mmCIF file with all atom_site columns, C-alpha atoms in Angstrom:
data_model
loop_
_atom_site.group_PDB
_atom_site.id
_atom_site.type_symbol
_atom_site.label_atom_id
_atom_site.label_alt_id
_atom_site.label_comp_id
_atom_site.label_asym_id
_atom_site.label_entity_id
_atom_site.label_seq_id
_atom_site.pdbx_PDB_ins_code
_atom_site.Cartn_x
_atom_site.Cartn_y
_atom_site.Cartn_z
_atom_site.occupancy
_atom_site.B_iso_or_equiv
_atom_site.pdbx_formal_charge
_atom_site.auth_seq_id
_atom_site.auth_comp_id
_atom_site.auth_asym_id
_atom_site.auth_atom_id
_atom_site.pdbx_PDB_model_num
ATOM 1   C CA . UNK A 1 1   ? 41.912  2.168   25.089  1.00 0.00 ? 196 UNK A CA 1
ATOM 2   C CA . UNK A 1 2   ? 38.969  -0.124  25.940  1.00 0.00 ? 197 UNK A CA 1
ATOM 3   C CA . UNK A 1 3   ? 37.286  2.722   27.806  1.00 0.00 ? 198 UNK A CA 1
ATOM 4   C CA . UNK A 1 4   ? 37.754  5.032   24.817  1.00 0.00 ? 199 UNK A CA 1
ATOM 5   C CA . UNK A 1 5   ? 36.208  2.464   22.427  1.00 0.00 ? 200 UNK A CA 1
ATOM 6   C CA . UNK A 1 6   ? 33.241  1.886   24.748  1.00 0.00 ? 201 UNK A CA 1
ATOM 7   C CA . UNK A 1 7   ? 32.739  5.626   25.095  1.00 0.00 ? 202 UNK A CA 1
ATOM 8   C CA . UNK A 1 8   ? 32.855  6.000   21.310  1.00 0.00 ? 203 UNK A CA 1
ATOM 9   C CA . UNK A 1 9   ? 29.865  3.612   20.878  1.00 0.00 ? 204 UNK A CA 1
ATOM 10  C CA . UNK A 1 10  ? 27.935  5.351   23.647  1.00 0.00 ? 205 UNK A CA 1
ATOM 11  C CA . UNK A 1 11  ? 28.612  8.783   22.154  1.00 0.00 ? 206 UNK A CA 1
ATOM 12  C CA . UNK A 1 12  ? 27.571  7.517   18.684  1.00 0.00 ? 207 UNK A CA 1
ATOM 13  C CA . UNK A 1 13  ? 24.310  6.137   20.084  1.00 0.00 ? 208 UNK A CA 1
ATOM 14  C CA . UNK A 1 14  ? 23.542  9.341   22.013  1.00 0.00 ? 209 UNK A CA 1
ATOM 15  C CA . UNK A 1 15  ? 24.327  11.391  18.897  1.00 0.00 ? 210 UNK A CA 1
ATOM 16  C CA . UNK A 1 16  ? 22.005  9.066   16.913  1.00 0.00 ? 211 UNK A CA 1
ATOM 17  C CA . UNK A 1 17  ? 19.223  9.521   19.498  1.00 0.00 ? 212 UNK A CA 1
ATOM 18  C CA . UNK A 1 18  ? 19.693  13.290  19.386  1.00 0.00 ? 213 UNK A CA 1
ATOM 19  C CA . UNK A 1 19  ? 19.490  13.201  15.594  1.00 0.00 ? 214 UNK A CA 1
ATOM 20  C CA . UNK A 1 20  ? 16.299  11.074  15.716  1.00 0.00 ? 215 UNK A CA 1
ATOM 21  C CA . UNK A 1 21  ? 14.693  13.342  18.304  1.00 0.00 ? 216 UNK A CA 1
ATOM 22  C CA . UNK A 1 22  ? 15.616  16.565  16.468  1.00 0.00 ? 217 UNK A CA 1
ATOM 23  C CA . UNK A 1 23  ? 15.065  15.467  12.848  1.00 0.00 ? 218 UNK A CA 1
ATOM 24  C CA . UNK A 1 24  ? 12.003  13.318  13.681  1.00 0.00 ? 219 UNK A CA 1
ATOM 25  C CA . UNK A 1 25  ? 12.290  10.874  10.764  1.00 0.00 ? 220 UNK A CA 1
ATOM 26  C CA . UNK A 1 26  ? 9.783   8.763   12.726  1.00 0.00 ? 221 UNK A CA 1
ATOM 27  C CA . UNK A 1 27  ? 7.923   8.720   16.019  1.00 0.00 ? 222 UNK A CA 1
ATOM 28  C CA . UNK A 1 28  ? 6.539   6.063   18.314  1.00 0.00 ? 223 UNK A CA 1
ATOM 29  C CA . UNK A 1 29  ? 3.710   4.282   16.497  1.00 0.00 ? 224 UNK A CA 1
ATOM 30  C CA . UNK A 1 30  ? 5.071   4.766   12.957  1.00 0.00 ? 225 UNK A CA 1
ATOM 31  C CA . UNK A 1 31  ? 5.659   1.749   10.707  1.00 0.00 ? 226 UNK A CA 1
ATOM 32  C CA . UNK A 1 32  ? 9.218   1.981   9.373   1.00 0.00 ? 227 UNK A CA 1
ATOM 33  C CA . UNK A 1 33  ? 11.693  0.079   7.225   1.00 0.00 ? 228 UNK A CA 1
ATOM 34  C CA . UNK A 1 34  ? 15.324  0.636   8.240   1.00 0.00 ? 229 UNK A CA 1
ATOM 35  C CA . UNK A 1 35  ? 17.703  -1.505  6.219   1.00 0.00 ? 230 UNK A CA 1
ATOM 36  C CA . UNK A 1 36  ? 16.379  -5.070  6.515   1.00 0.00 ? 231 UNK A CA 1
ATOM 37  C CA . UNK A 1 37  ? 14.311  -4.231  9.622   1.00 0.00 ? 232 UNK A CA 1
ATOM 38  C CA . UNK A 1 38  ? 10.615  -3.430  9.223   1.00 0.00 ? 233 UNK A CA 1
ATOM 39  C CA . UNK A 1 39  ? 8.053   -2.839  11.935  1.00 0.00 ? 234 UNK A CA 1
ATOM 40  C CA . UNK A 1 40  ? 6.350   -0.446  14.346  1.00 0.00 ? 235 UNK A CA 1
ATOM 41  C CA . UNK A 1 41  ? 8.485   1.907   16.433  1.00 0.00 ? 236 UNK A CA 1
ATOM 42  C CA . UNK A 1 42  ? 7.538   1.223   20.048  1.00 0.00 ? 237 UNK A CA 1
ATOM 43  C CA . UNK A 1 43  ? 10.251  3.119   21.930  1.00 0.00 ? 238 UNK A CA 1
ATOM 44  C CA . UNK A 1 44  ? 13.006  5.655   21.208  1.00 0.00 ? 239 UNK A CA 1
ATOM 45  C CA . UNK A 1 45  ? 15.681  5.634   23.895  1.00 0.00 ? 240 UNK A CA 1
ATOM 46  C CA . UNK A 1 46  ? 19.060  7.329   24.327  1.00 0.00 ? 241 UNK A CA 1
ATOM 47  C CA . UNK A 1 47  ? 21.012  4.310   23.075  1.00 0.00 ? 242 UNK A CA 1
ATOM 48  C CA . UNK A 1 48  ? 18.504  2.247   21.112  1.00 0.00 ? 243 UNK A CA 1
ATOM 49  C CA . UNK A 1 49  ? 15.193  2.313   19.276  1.00 0.00 ? 244 UNK A CA 1
ATOM 50  C CA . UNK A 1 50  ? 12.838  -0.656  19.712  1.00 0.00 ? 245 UNK A CA 1
ATOM 51  C CA . UNK A 1 51  ? 10.889  -1.915  16.695  1.00 0.00 ? 246 UNK A CA 1
ATOM 52  C CA . UNK A 1 52  ? 8.126   -4.553  16.840  1.00 0.00 ? 247 UNK A CA 1
ATOM 53  C CA . UNK A 1 53  ? 8.068   -6.612  13.629  1.00 0.00 ? 248 UNK A CA 1
ATOM 54  C CA . UNK A 1 54  ? 5.013   -8.103  11.928  1.00 0.00 ? 249 UNK A CA 1
ATOM 55  C CA . UNK A 1 55  ? 6.036   -11.444 13.504  1.00 0.00 ? 250 UNK A CA 1
ATOM 56  C CA . UNK A 1 56  ? 5.609   -9.768  16.925  1.00 0.00 ? 251 UNK A CA 1
ATOM 57  C CA . UNK A 1 57  ? 9.326   -9.858  17.717  1.00 0.00 ? 252 UNK A CA 1
ATOM 58  C CA . UNK A 1 58  ? 11.244  -6.888  19.101  1.00 0.00 ? 253 UNK A CA 1
ATOM 59  C CA . UNK A 1 59  ? 14.339  -5.648  17.306  1.00 0.00 ? 254 UNK A CA 1
ATOM 60  C CA . UNK A 1 60  ? 16.724  -3.395  19.205  1.00 0.00 ? 255 UNK A CA 1
ATOM 61  C CA . UNK A 1 61  ? 18.303  -0.953  16.771  1.00 0.00 ? 256 UNK A CA 1
ATOM 62  C CA . UNK A 1 62  ? 21.350  1.011   18.009  1.00 0.00 ? 257 UNK A CA 1
ATOM 63  C CA . UNK A 1 63  ? 20.662  4.705   17.396  1.00 0.00 ? 258 UNK A CA 1
ATOM 64  C CA . UNK A 1 64  ? 24.139  5.103   15.898  1.00 0.00 ? 259 UNK A CA 1
ATOM 65  C CA . UNK A 1 65  ? 22.902  2.984   12.951  1.00 0.00 ? 260 UNK A CA 1
ATOM 66  C CA . UNK A 1 66  ? 20.048  5.419   12.332  1.00 0.00 ? 261 UNK A CA 1
ATOM 67  C CA . UNK A 1 67  ? 22.308  8.318   11.390  1.00 0.00 ? 262 UNK A CA 1
ATOM 68  C CA . UNK A 1 68  ? 23.651  6.649   8.243   1.00 0.00 ? 263 UNK A CA 1
ATOM 69  C CA . UNK A 1 69  ? 20.869  4.219   7.234   1.00 0.00 ? 264 UNK A CA 1
ATOM 70  C CA . UNK A 1 70  ? 17.930  5.325   5.072   1.00 0.00 ? 265 UNK A CA 1
ATOM 71  C CA . UNK A 1 71  ? 14.624  5.248   6.957   1.00 0.00 ? 266 UNK A CA 1
ATOM 72  C CA . UNK A 1 72  ? 11.424  4.551   5.035   1.00 0.00 ? 267 UNK A CA 1
ATOM 73  C CA . UNK A 1 73  ? 8.530   5.820   7.132   1.00 0.00 ? 268 UNK A CA 1
ATOM 74  C CA . UNK A 1 74  ? 5.163   4.398   6.085   1.00 0.00 ? 269 UNK A CA 1
ATOM 75  C CA . UNK A 1 75  ? 3.468   6.566   8.719   1.00 0.00 ? 270 UNK A CA 1
ATOM 76  C CA . UNK A 1 76  ? 4.296   9.790   6.850   1.00 0.00 ? 271 UNK A CA 1
ATOM 77  C CA . UNK A 1 77  ? 2.602   8.850   3.603   1.00 0.00 ? 272 UNK A CA 1
ATOM 78  C CA . UNK A 1 78  ? 0.443   11.563  2.074   1.00 0.00 ? 273 UNK A CA 1
ATOM 79  C CA . UNK A 1 79  ? -1.674  8.983   0.259   1.00 0.00 ? 274 UNK A CA 1
ATOM 80  C CA . UNK A 1 80  ? -2.033  5.275   -0.377  1.00 0.00 ? 275 UNK A CA 1
ATOM 81  C CA . UNK A 1 81  ? -1.757  3.955   -3.926  1.00 0.00 ? 276 UNK A CA 1
ATOM 82  C CA . UNK A 1 82  ? -3.516  0.776   -4.989  1.00 0.00 ? 277 UNK A CA 1
ATOM 83  C CA . UNK A 1 83  ? -3.407  -0.842  -8.432  1.00 0.00 ? 278 UNK A CA 1
ATOM 84  C CA . UNK A 1 84  ? -5.879  -3.714  -8.666  1.00 0.00 ? 279 UNK A CA 1
ATOM 85  C CA . UNK A 1 85  ? -6.272  -5.627  -11.944 1.00 0.00 ? 280 UNK A CA 1
ATOM 86  C CA . UNK A 1 86  ? -9.582  -7.227  -12.844 1.00 0.00 ? 281 UNK A CA 1
ATOM 87  C CA . UNK A 1 87  ? -9.367  -10.076 -15.342 1.00 0.00 ? 282 UNK A CA 1
ATOM 88  C CA . UNK A 1 88  ? -12.540 -10.358 -17.383 1.00 0.00 ? 283 UNK A CA 1
ATOM 89  C CA . UNK A 1 89  ? -13.438 -13.308 -19.594 1.00 0.00 ? 284 UNK A CA 1
ATOM 90  C CA . UNK A 1 90  ? -11.912 -12.865 -23.091 1.00 0.00 ? 285 UNK A CA 1
ATOM 91  C CA . UNK A 1 91  ? -15.310 -13.488 -24.723 1.00 0.00 ? 286 UNK A CA 1
ATOM 92  C CA . UNK A 1 92  ? -16.854 -10.446 -23.020 1.00 0.00 ? 287 UNK A CA 1
ATOM 93  C CA . UNK A 1 93  ? -18.771 -7.912  -25.110 1.00 0.00 ? 288 UNK A CA 1
ATOM 94  C CA . UNK A 1 94  ? -16.369 -5.010  -25.819 1.00 0.00 ? 289 UNK A CA 1
ATOM 95  C CA . UNK A 1 95  ? -19.152 -2.439  -25.351 1.00 0.00 ? 290 UNK A CA 1
ATOM 96  C CA . UNK A 1 96  ? -19.950 -3.860  -21.907 1.00 0.00 ? 291 UNK A CA 1
ATOM 97  C CA . UNK A 1 97  ? -16.258 -3.876  -21.000 1.00 0.00 ? 292 UNK A CA 1
ATOM 98  C CA . UNK A 1 98  ? -15.970 -0.224  -22.010 1.00 0.00 ? 293 UNK A CA 1
ATOM 99  C CA . UNK A 1 99  ? -19.051 0.696   -19.968 1.00 0.00 ? 294 UNK A CA 1
ATOM 100 C CA . UNK A 1 100 ? -17.709 -1.332  -17.019 1.00 0.00 ? 295 UNK A CA 1
ATOM 101 C CA . UNK A 1 101 ? -14.407 0.602   -17.175 1.00 0.00 ? 296 UNK A CA 1
ATOM 102 C CA . UNK A 1 102 ? -16.228 3.938   -17.262 1.00 0.00 ? 297 UNK A CA 1
ATOM 103 C CA . UNK A 1 103 ? -18.353 3.009   -14.259 1.00 0.00 ? 298 UNK A CA 1
ATOM 104 C CA . UNK A 1 104 ? -15.380 1.681   -12.251 1.00 0.00 ? 299 UNK A CA 1
ATOM 105 C CA . UNK A 1 105 ? -13.630 4.959   -13.092 1.00 0.00 ? 300 UNK A CA 1
ATOM 106 C CA . UNK A 1 106 ? -16.641 6.833   -11.683 1.00 0.00 ? 301 UNK A CA 1
ATOM 107 C CA . UNK A 1 107 ? -16.493 4.665   -8.531  1.00 0.00 ? 302 UNK A CA 1
ATOM 108 C CA . UNK A 1 108 ? -12.843 5.600   -8.084  1.00 0.00 ? 303 UNK A CA 1
ATOM 109 C CA . UNK A 1 109 ? -13.308 9.309   -8.701  1.00 0.00 ? 304 UNK A CA 1
ATOM 110 C CA . UNK A 1 110 ? -16.519 9.464   -6.679  1.00 0.00 ? 305 UNK A CA 1
ATOM 111 C CA . UNK A 1 111 ? -14.970 7.897   -3.581  1.00 0.00 ? 306 UNK A CA 1
ATOM 112 C CA . UNK A 1 112 ? -14.747 10.434  -0.745  1.00 0.00 ? 307 UNK A CA 1
ATOM 113 C CA . UNK A 1 113 ? -11.110 9.475   -0.047  1.00 0.00 ? 308 UNK A CA 1
ATOM 114 C CA . UNK A 1 114 ? -9.850  9.626   -3.646  1.00 0.00 ? 309 UNK A CA 1
ATOM 115 C CA . UNK A 1 115 ? -7.180  12.217  -4.315  1.00 0.00 ? 310 UNK A CA 1
ATOM 116 C CA . UNK A 1 116 ? -5.053  12.883  -7.399  1.00 0.00 ? 311 UNK A CA 1
ATOM 117 C CA . UNK A 1 117 ? -8.145  12.285  -9.518  1.00 0.00 ? 312 UNK A CA 1
ATOM 118 C CA . UNK A 1 118 ? -6.261  13.095  -12.746 1.00 0.00 ? 313 UNK A CA 1
ATOM 119 C CA . UNK A 1 119 ? -3.931  10.144  -12.021 1.00 0.00 ? 314 UNK A CA 1
ATOM 120 C CA . UNK A 1 120 ? -6.655  7.721   -10.881 1.00 0.00 ? 315 UNK A CA 1
ATOM 121 C CA . UNK A 1 121 ? -8.346  5.572   -13.519 1.00 0.00 ? 316 UNK A CA 1
ATOM 122 C CA . UNK A 1 122 ? -9.799  2.240   -14.670 1.00 0.00 ? 317 UNK A CA 1
ATOM 123 C CA . UNK A 1 123 ? -8.957  1.189   -18.237 1.00 0.00 ? 318 UNK A CA 1
ATOM 124 C CA . UNK A 1 124 ? -8.341  -1.920  -20.320 1.00 0.00 ? 319 UNK A CA 1
ATOM 125 C CA . UNK A 1 125 ? -4.621  -2.476  -19.851 1.00 0.00 ? 320 UNK A CA 1
ATOM 126 C CA . UNK A 1 126 ? -3.968  -5.765  -21.671 1.00 0.00 ? 321 UNK A CA 1
ATOM 127 C CA . UNK A 1 127 ? -5.515  -8.481  -23.793 1.00 0.00 ? 322 UNK A CA 1
ATOM 128 C CA . UNK A 1 128 ? -4.348  -12.030 -23.369 1.00 0.00 ? 323 UNK A CA 1
ATOM 129 C CA . UNK A 1 129 ? -5.360  -15.343 -24.851 1.00 0.00 ? 324 UNK A CA 1
ATOM 130 C CA . UNK A 1 130 ? -7.844  -15.930 -22.023 1.00 0.00 ? 325 UNK A CA 1
ATOM 131 C CA . UNK A 1 131 ? -8.563  -12.595 -20.344 1.00 0.00 ? 326 UNK A CA 1
ATOM 132 C CA . UNK A 1 132 ? -9.127  -8.888  -20.703 1.00 0.00 ? 327 UNK A CA 1
ATOM 133 C CA . UNK A 1 133 ? -7.178  -7.038  -18.001 1.00 0.00 ? 328 UNK A CA 1
ATOM 134 C CA . UNK A 1 134 ? -8.793  -3.932  -16.553 1.00 0.00 ? 329 UNK A CA 1
ATOM 135 C CA . UNK A 1 135 ? -6.093  -2.064  -14.669 1.00 0.00 ? 330 UNK A CA 1
ATOM 136 C CA . UNK A 1 136 ? -6.865  0.536   -12.037 1.00 0.00 ? 331 UNK A CA 1
ATOM 137 C CA . UNK A 1 137 ? -4.715  3.196   -10.445 1.00 0.00 ? 332 UNK A CA 1
ATOM 138 C CA . UNK A 1 138 ? -6.149  4.599   -7.226  1.00 0.00 ? 333 UNK A CA 1
ATOM 139 C CA . UNK A 1 139 ? -4.786  7.245   -4.852  1.00 0.00 ? 334 UNK A CA 1
ATOM 140 C CA . UNK A 1 140 ? -6.582  7.416   -1.525  1.00 0.00 ? 335 UNK A CA 1
ATOM 141 C CA . UNK A 1 141 ? -6.159  9.867   1.337   1.00 0.00 ? 336 UNK A CA 1
ATOM 142 C CA . UNK A 1 142 ? -6.421  7.203   4.022   1.00 0.00 ? 337 UNK A CA 1
ATOM 143 C CA . UNK A 1 143 ? -4.507  7.267   7.295   1.00 0.00 ? 338 UNK A CA 1
ATOM 144 C CA . UNK A 1 144 ? -4.730  3.717   8.594   1.00 0.00 ? 339 UNK A CA 1
ATOM 145 C CA . UNK A 1 145 ? -4.557  0.144   7.408   1.00 0.00 ? 340 UNK A CA 1
ATOM 146 C CA . UNK A 1 146 ? -7.958  -0.647  8.915   1.00 0.00 ? 341 UNK A CA 1
ATOM 147 C CA . UNK A 1 147 ? -9.685  2.150   6.994   1.00 0.00 ? 342 UNK A CA 1
ATOM 148 C CA . UNK A 1 148 ? -7.822  1.138   3.831   1.00 0.00 ? 343 UNK A CA 1
ATOM 149 C CA . UNK A 1 149 ? -8.976  -2.494  4.154   1.00 0.00 ? 344 UNK A CA 1
ATOM 150 C CA . UNK A 1 150 ? -12.572 -1.325  4.656   1.00 0.00 ? 345 UNK A CA 1
ATOM 151 C CA . UNK A 1 151 ? -12.359 0.969   1.607   1.00 0.00 ? 346 UNK A CA 1
ATOM 152 C CA . UNK A 1 152 ? -10.908 -1.844  -0.529  1.00 0.00 ? 347 UNK A CA 1
ATOM 153 C CA . UNK A 1 153 ? -13.632 -4.239  0.623   1.00 0.00 ? 348 UNK A CA 1
ATOM 154 C CA . UNK A 1 154 ? -16.371 -1.728  -0.239  1.00 0.00 ? 349 UNK A CA 1
ATOM 155 C CA . UNK A 1 155 ? -14.763 -0.914  -3.610  1.00 0.00 ? 350 UNK A CA 1
ATOM 156 C CA . UNK A 1 156 ? -14.291 -4.574  -4.604  1.00 0.00 ? 351 UNK A CA 1
ATOM 157 C CA . UNK A 1 157 ? -17.874 -5.483  -3.738  1.00 0.00 ? 352 UNK A CA 1
ATOM 158 C CA . UNK A 1 158 ? -19.149 -2.570  -5.842  1.00 0.00 ? 353 UNK A CA 1
ATOM 159 C CA . UNK A 1 159 ? -16.925 -3.693  -8.743  1.00 0.00 ? 354 UNK A CA 1
ATOM 160 C CA . UNK A 1 160 ? -18.406 -7.187  -8.454  1.00 0.00 ? 355 UNK A CA 1
ATOM 161 C CA . UNK A 1 161 ? -21.914 -5.689  -8.560  1.00 0.00 ? 356 UNK A CA 1
ATOM 162 C CA . UNK A 1 162 ? -21.007 -3.644  -11.661 1.00 0.00 ? 357 UNK A CA 1
ATOM 163 C CA . UNK A 1 163 ? -19.609 -6.689  -13.446 1.00 0.00 ? 358 UNK A CA 1
ATOM 164 C CA . UNK A 1 164 ? -22.740 -8.683  -12.627 1.00 0.00 ? 359 UNK A CA 1
ATOM 165 C CA . UNK A 1 165 ? -25.046 -5.870  -13.780 1.00 0.00 ? 360 UNK A CA 1
ATOM 166 C CA . UNK A 1 166 ? -23.248 -5.847  -17.177 1.00 0.00 ? 361 UNK A CA 1
ATOM 167 C CA . UNK A 1 167 ? -23.293 -9.650  -17.403 1.00 0.00 ? 362 UNK A CA 1
ATOM 168 C CA . UNK A 1 168 ? -19.493 -9.734  -17.299 1.00 0.00 ? 363 UNK A CA 1
ATOM 169 C CA . UNK A 1 169 ? -17.673 -12.674 -15.823 1.00 0.00 ? 364 UNK A CA 1
ATOM 170 C CA . UNK A 1 170 ? -14.246 -12.619 -14.269 1.00 0.00 ? 365 UNK A CA 1
ATOM 171 C CA . UNK A 1 171 ? -11.661 -14.854 -15.894 1.00 0.00 ? 366 UNK A CA 1
ATOM 172 C CA . UNK A 1 172 ? -11.420 -18.330 -14.403 1.00 0.00 ? 367 UNK A CA 1
ATOM 173 C CA . UNK A 1 173 ? -7.908  -19.601 -15.102 1.00 0.00 ? 368 UNK A CA 1
ATOM 174 C CA . UNK A 1 174 ? -8.935  -23.144 -14.155 1.00 0.00 ? 369 UNK A CA 1
ATOM 175 C CA . UNK A 1 175 ? -10.546 -23.645 -17.537 1.00 0.00 ? 370 UNK A CA 1
ATOM 176 C CA . UNK A 1 176 ? -9.493  -22.812 -21.079 1.00 0.00 ? 371 UNK A CA 1
ATOM 177 C CA . UNK A 1 177 ? -11.842 -21.244 -23.629 1.00 0.00 ? 372 UNK A CA 1
ATOM 178 C CA . UNK A 1 178 ? -12.422 -22.644 -27.071 1.00 0.00 ? 373 UNK A CA 1
ATOM 179 C CA . UNK A 1 179 ? -13.121 -20.314 -29.966 1.00 0.00 ? 374 UNK A CA 1
#
């Protein structure tokens, strides 16, 4: 009986490995989320799959668990979506804010990595007591985190330059405005 139970786990793990190797829901190097486990796949074996977490620990996942647990594979994304919000001072000139939005929109659509241009934008999204929120929706065809960080850095610096050129200030929530 003990031998049969041990064999059952082994067979389940081998079946799981076969499923992973045939279906290819992920490969070595992909960043995945499987249940509560998230990290980079570093090895796919017959019995287990090894995942390195962002804390640099290794999690050993029995392959049998992979056959009935949803796998979210960040490595198979077709695009990366980013939705920054820029909070401008509430006392900003509405004409300058409108021009700023149009020019940020042009930055987004003119970026060499932008895709889904019809769904990418920069527009005033909310007015609050202290700030004007300019919400952006950006879809980029970018394959790595490093390239994405570089693109964000470049984009944010250009947005800062645009705001400065239109004499717009970003909202400073450390101080309250008086009317």
